[in-house]
Every structure is written in structure tokens, then in C-alpha cells.
CSV table of C-alpha atoms in Angstrom, one decimal:
chain,number,residue,atom,x,y,z
G,26,UNK,CA,-41.2,20.0,-27.4
G,27,UNK,CA,-39.0,17.0,-27.4
G,28,UNK,CA,-38.0,15.5,-24.1
G,29,UNK,CA,-35.6,12.9,-25.6
G,30,UNK,CA,-32.0,13.0,-24.4
G,31,UNK,CA,-29.3,14.0,-26.8
G,32,UNK,CA,-27.3,11.1,-28.2
G,33,UNK,CA,-24.3,13.3,-29.0
G,34,UNK,CA,-21.0,11.8,-27.7
G,35,UNK,CA,-19.5,13.9,-24.9
G,36,UNK,CA,-15.7,14.0,-25.2
G,37,UNK,CA,-13.9,13.1,-22.0
G,38,UNK,CA,-11.8,15.8,-20.4
G,39,UNK,CA,-8.1,14.9,-20.3
G,40,UNK,CA,-5.9,16.2,-17.5
G,41,UNK,CA,-2.5,17.1,-18.8
G,42,UNK,CA,0.3,16.8,-16.2
G,43,UNK,CA,3.4,16.0,-18.3
G,44,UNK,CA,4.3,17.0,-21.9
G,45,UNK,CA,7.3,15.3,-23.3
G,46,UNK,CA,9.3,17.1,-26.0
G,47,UNK,CA,11.7,15.4,-28.4
G,48,UNK,CA,14.4,18.1,-28.3
G,49,UNK,CA,16.5,20.0,-25.7
G,50,UNK,CA,16.7,23.2,-27.8
G,51,UNK,CA,15.8,26.2,-25.7
G,52,UNK,CA,13.6,27.8,-28.4
G,53,UNK,CA,11.5,24.6,-28.7
G,54,UNK,CA,11.2,24.2,-24.9
G,55,UNK,CA,10.0,27.9,-24.7
G,56,UNK,CA,7.5,27.2,-27.4
G,57,UNK,CA,6.0,24.2,-25.6
G,58,UNK,CA,5.8,26.0,-22.3
G,59,UNK,CA,4.2,29.1,-23.9
G,60,UNK,CA,1.6,27.1,-25.8
G,61,UNK,CA,0.7,25.0,-22.8
G,62,UNK,CA,0.2,28.2,-20.8
G,63,UNK,CA,-2.0,29.6,-23.5
G,64,UNK,CA,-4.2,26.5,-23.5
G,65,UNK,CA,-4.3,26.5,-19.7
G,66,UNK,CA,-6.0,29.9,-19.9
G,67,UNK,CA,-9.1,28.2,-21.5
G,68,UNK,CA,-8.7,24.8,-20.0
G,69,UNK,CA,-7.7,24.4,-16.3
G,70,UNK,CA,-6.8,20.7,-16.9
G,71,UNK,CA,-3.6,22.0,-18.4
G,72,UNK,CA,-2.7,24.4,-15.6
G,73,UNK,CA,-0.3,22.1,-13.8
G,74,UNK,CA,1.4,20.7,-16.8
G,75,UNK,CA,5.2,20.4,-16.8
G,76,UNK,CA,7.5,20.0,-19.8
G,77,UNK,CA,10.1,17.2,-20.0
G,78,UNK,CA,12.6,17.7,-22.8
G,79,UNK,CA,15.0,15.0,-24.1
G,80,UNK,CA,17.5,15.2,-27.0
G,81,UNK,CA,16.5,12.5,-29.6
G,82,UNK,CA,18.0,10.9,-32.7
G,83,UNK,CA,15.9,10.4,-35.8
G,84,UNK,CA,16.4,9.4,-39.4
G,85,UNK,CA,15.1,12.8,-40.5
G,86,UNK,CA,17.5,15.0,-42.6
G,87,UNK,CA,19.4,17.7,-40.7
G,88,UNK,CA,17.9,20.3,-43.0
G,89,UNK,CA,14.3,19.4,-44.1
G,90,UNK,CA,13.5,20.8,-47.5
G,91,UNK,CA,9.8,20.2,-47.9
G,92,UNK,CA,6.6,19.6,-45.9
G,93,UNK,CA,6.8,15.9,-46.0
G,94,UNK,CA,10.3,15.9,-44.5
G,95,UNK,CA,9.2,18.4,-41.9
G,96,UNK,CA,6.1,16.5,-40.9
G,97,UNK,CA,7.9,13.2,-40.8
G,98,UNK,CA,10.7,14.7,-38.7
G,99,UNK,CA,8.3,16.1,-36.2
G,100,UNK,CA,6.5,12.7,-36.0
G,101,UNK,CA,9.8,10.8,-35.5
G,102,UNK,CA,10.8,13.1,-32.7
G,103,UNK,CA,7.6,12.6,-30.8
G,104,UNK,CA,7.9,8.8,-31.0
G,105,UNK,CA,11.6,8.9,-30.2
G,106,UNK,CA,11.0,10.8,-26.9
G,107,UNK,CA,8.2,8.4,-26.0
G,108,UNK,CA,10.7,5.5,-26.4
G,109,UNK,CA,13.3,7.3,-24.3
G,110,UNK,CA,10.8,7.9,-21.5
G,111,UNK,CA,9.6,4.3,-21.5
G,112,UNK,CA,13.2,3.2,-21.1
G,113,UNK,CA,13.4,5.5,-18.1
G,114,UNK,CA,10.1,4.1,-16.7
G,115,UNK,CA,8.4,7.4,-17.2
G,116,UNK,CA,5.3,8.4,-19.1
G,117,UNK,CA,3.7,11.6,-20.4
G,118,UNK,CA,0.2,12.6,-21.2
G,119,UNK,CA,1.4,14.1,-24.6
G,120,UNK,CA,4.4,13.4,-26.7
G,121,UNK,CA,5.6,16.3,-28.9
G,122,UNK,CA,7.9,16.7,-31.9
G,123,UNK,CA,8.9,19.9,-33.6
G,124,UNK,CA,10.7,20.3,-36.9
G,125,UNK,CA,11.7,23.4,-38.8
G,126,UNK,CA,13.0,23.9,-42.3
G,127,UNK,CA,12.2,24.9,-45.8
G,128,UNK,CA,9.3,24.3,-48.2
G,129,UNK,CA,9.5,25.5,-51.8
G,130,UNK,CA,6.7,25.9,-54.3
G,131,UNK,CA,6.5,27.0,-57.9
G,132,UNK,CA,3.9,29.7,-58.8
G,133,UNK,CA,3.7,30.7,-62.5
G,134,UNK,CA,7.1,29.2,-63.1
G,135,UNK,CA,8.7,31.2,-60.2
G,136,UNK,CA,10.1,29.3,-57.2
G,137,UNK,CA,9.3,30.6,-53.7
G,138,UNK,CA,11.0,29.2,-50.6
G,139,UNK,CA,9.5,29.6,-47.2
G,140,UNK,CA,10.8,28.9,-43.7
G,141,UNK,CA,8.2,27.1,-41.6
G,142,UNK,CA,7.8,24.6,-38.8
G,143,UNK,CA,5.6,21.6,-38.0
G,144,UNK,CA,4.4,20.2,-34.7
G,145,UNK,CA,3.2,16.7,-34.1
G,146,UNK,CA,1.5,15.5,-30.9
G,147,UNK,CA,0.5,12.0,-30.0
G,148,UNK,CA,-1.1,10.1,-27.1
G,149,UNK,CA,-2.7,6.6,-27.5
G,150,UNK,CA,-4.5,6.4,-30.7
G,151,UNK,CA,-4.9,10.1,-31.2
G,152,UNK,CA,-2.3,12.0,-33.3
G,153,UNK,CA,-2.3,15.6,-34.6
G,154,UNK,CA,-0.2,17.9,-36.8
G,155,UNK,CA,0.0,21.7,-36.7
G,156,UNK,CA,1.9,24.1,-38.9
G,157,UNK,CA,3.6,27.4,-38.1
G,158,UNK,CA,3.3,30.6,-40.2
G,159,UNK,CA,5.6,30.8,-43.2
G,160,UNK,CA,8.1,33.5,-44.0
G,161,UNK,CA,9.9,34.1,-47.3
G,162,UNK,CA,13.6,33.2,-47.4
G,163,UNK,CA,16.0,35.5,-49.3
G,164,UNK,CA,17.5,33.9,-52.4
G,165,UNK,CA,21.0,34.2,-51.1
G,166,UNK,CA,20.2,32.0,-48.1
G,167,UNK,CA,18.2,29.6,-50.2
G,168,UNK,CA,21.1,29.1,-52.6
G,169,UNK,CA,23.5,28.6,-49.7
G,170,UNK,CA,21.3,26.0,-48.0
G,171,UNK,CA,19.8,24.1,-50.9
G,172,UNK,CA,22.4,24.6,-53.5
G,173,UNK,CA,25.3,24.4,-51.1
G,174,UNK,CA,23.7,21.6,-49.1
G,175,UNK,CA,24.4,23.4,-45.8
G,176,UNK,CA,22.3,23.5,-42.6
G,177,UNK,CA,20.3,26.6,-42.1
G,178,UNK,CA,21.6,26.9,-38.5
G,179,UNK,CA,25.2,27.3,-39.8
G,180,UNK,CA,24.2,29.7,-42.6
G,181,UNK,CA,22.1,31.9,-40.4
G,182,UNK,CA,24.9,32.2,-37.8
G,183,UNK,CA,27.1,33.5,-40.6
G,184,UNK,CA,24.4,35.9,-41.8
G,185,UNK,CA,23.8,37.2,-38.3
G,186,UNK,CA,27.4,37.2,-37.2
G,187,UNK,CA,26.4,35.3,-34.1
G,188,UNK,CA,26.6,31.8,-32.6
G,189,UNK,CA,23.8,29.3,-32.1
G,190,UNK,CA,21.1,31.6,-33.4
G,191,UNK,CA,18.7,28.7,-33.7
G,192,UNK,CA,18.6,28.2,-29.9
G,193,UNK,CA,17.7,31.9,-29.5
G,194,UNK,CA,15.6,33.9,-31.9
G,195,UNK,CA,16.3,31.5,-34.8
G,196,UNK,CA,16.3,32.3,-38.5
G,197,UNK,CA,12.8,33.7,-37.9
G,198,UNK,CA,14.1,36.4,-35.7
G,199,UNK,CA,16.8,37.3,-38.2
G,200,UNK,CA,14.4,37.5,-41.1
G,201,UNK,CA,11.7,39.4,-39.2
G,202,UNK,CA,13.9,41.6,-37.1
G,203,UNK,CA,12.7,39.8,-34.0
G,204,UNK,CA,9.0,40.5,-34.6
G,205,UNK,CA,8.6,36.8,-35.0
G,206,UNK,CA,11.1,34.4,-33.3
G,207,UNK,CA,11.6,30.7,-33.7
G,208,UNK,CA,9.9,30.0,-30.4
G,209,UNK,CA,6.9,32.1,-31.5
G,210,UNK,CA,6.5,30.2,-34.8
G,211,UNK,CA,6.6,26.9,-33.0
G,212,UNK,CA,4.1,28.1,-30.4
G,213,UNK,CA,1.6,28.8,-33.2
G,214,UNK,CA,2.2,25.3,-34.6
G,215,UNK,CA,1.7,23.7,-31.2
G,216,UNK,CA,-1.6,25.6,-30.4
G,217,UNK,CA,-2.9,24.2,-33.7
G,218,UNK,CA,-1.6,20.6,-33.1
G,219,UNK,CA,-3.0,20.6,-29.5
G,220,UNK,CA,-6.5,21.5,-30.7
G,221,UNK,CA,-7.9,17.9,-30.7
G,222,UNK,CA,-6.8,17.6,-27.1
G,223,UNK,CA,-8.1,20.9,-25.6
G,224,UNK,CA,-11.2,20.9,-27.9
G,225,UNK,CA,-12.0,17.2,-28.2
G,226,UNK,CA,-15.8,17.7,-28.6
G,227,UNK,CA,-15.2,18.8,-32.2
G,228,UNK,CA,-12.5,16.3,-33.1
G,229,UNK,CA,-13.7,13.0,-31.4
G,230,UNK,CA,-15.6,10.7,-33.8
G,231,UNK,CA,-18.3,8.3,-32.6
G,232,UNK,CA,-16.0,5.3,-33.2
G,233,UNK,CA,-12.8,6.7,-31.8
G,234,UNK,CA,-11.7,6.4,-28.2
G,235,UNK,CA,-9.6,9.2,-26.8
């Protein structure tokens, strides 16, 4: 029986006390709080984390229409909130960006458009993306948003006959009859994006510092 010690790298445990979000939208704040609470159930280092939300400006389009625009928008939001906090002499353990919009793909010559969201998380040298579930978008809404070049938030308010739906259940809630809300979709994306931080043993390479 071997008595040699294992040379496997042990990932350091990171205590999460402040999570900064690049948005002041209620649904996004709810998603971050809910996902942090979920992680805290398996990692007590997240149990005392608070969420700091700031409205940010980015160069991303108001209505992202593909995964690249969604991922880039989420990334820009995370870095933008980091800059804002630095200007305020504050710091966070994790910086988060969330972006929702469309992604279209052609299958056998037929186009399908889905509503989905992306999360981006960064700290130091470590960065991570996570994607929400996807839900098919009715052609009428797709044509109004893509063809009419209108923001989904405006269109979905008209469809629902309500105001500021995106800050509540979002288009997700309207399309799924509230079985899935905007906050719930972002929560799933965040749990995926947070994985390298609450499960670092699997993600940390031998050469990479945390």
C-alpha cells in the first residue's frame, strides 16, 4: 500500500461577503439573492453574502439578438459595476453581469428564435459564464422585435397589457404563464456561472491562481 502523499492541488475556499451586480432591475437582484442562497445551502462561506446593485451603462445593444451579444453584454455589465465600486472606494468578492435577449438558429431551413439569458461572473483572474434555459418565442413577437427593431420590454408590455413587465415576471412569465419567471431564468444561469467559485476543486488548474 502506498504511503506517498497526494500531489493533487487543493483549491482554496473563498469566503463570499459581497456580490456586486451591474443592474438595479428588481428581477435581476432577486435572481442574484436567490442563487446566492442556493449556493449557501451547500457552502457556508456564502451564507453571509450581501448583494450590491448598481445601474450601469455599456456599449451593448438594448435588445441583444444572439448569444455573442448576450455574453458580451453580461461581461460588460460585470466590469462596469466593478469600475463604479472602485470609484466609490468599495470592492466585492464577485462581480456579476446579467443579460437577456434572443438567439435564433436555423434547423433544416426553418428559423427558431429563443428567449434566453447569460450570466457572467468575475474576480481576479477567474471568469465564468452561465446560460439560462431557453423558451421559444412566438413569431408575432419575433417579427415585432427583430423586424420592427423594437425592445422586447416594450413589446411584451403591449402583449401583456401591463407596465414594466421586465422588472416583474418578465417575458418569461408571460410566455410560460408564470411557471418560469425572468428571475428564475437568471437564477439558473447564475448557479451555472458561480460553479467555479463554489466548486473550485474541479475547475482550478495546476497553473492557475484563484
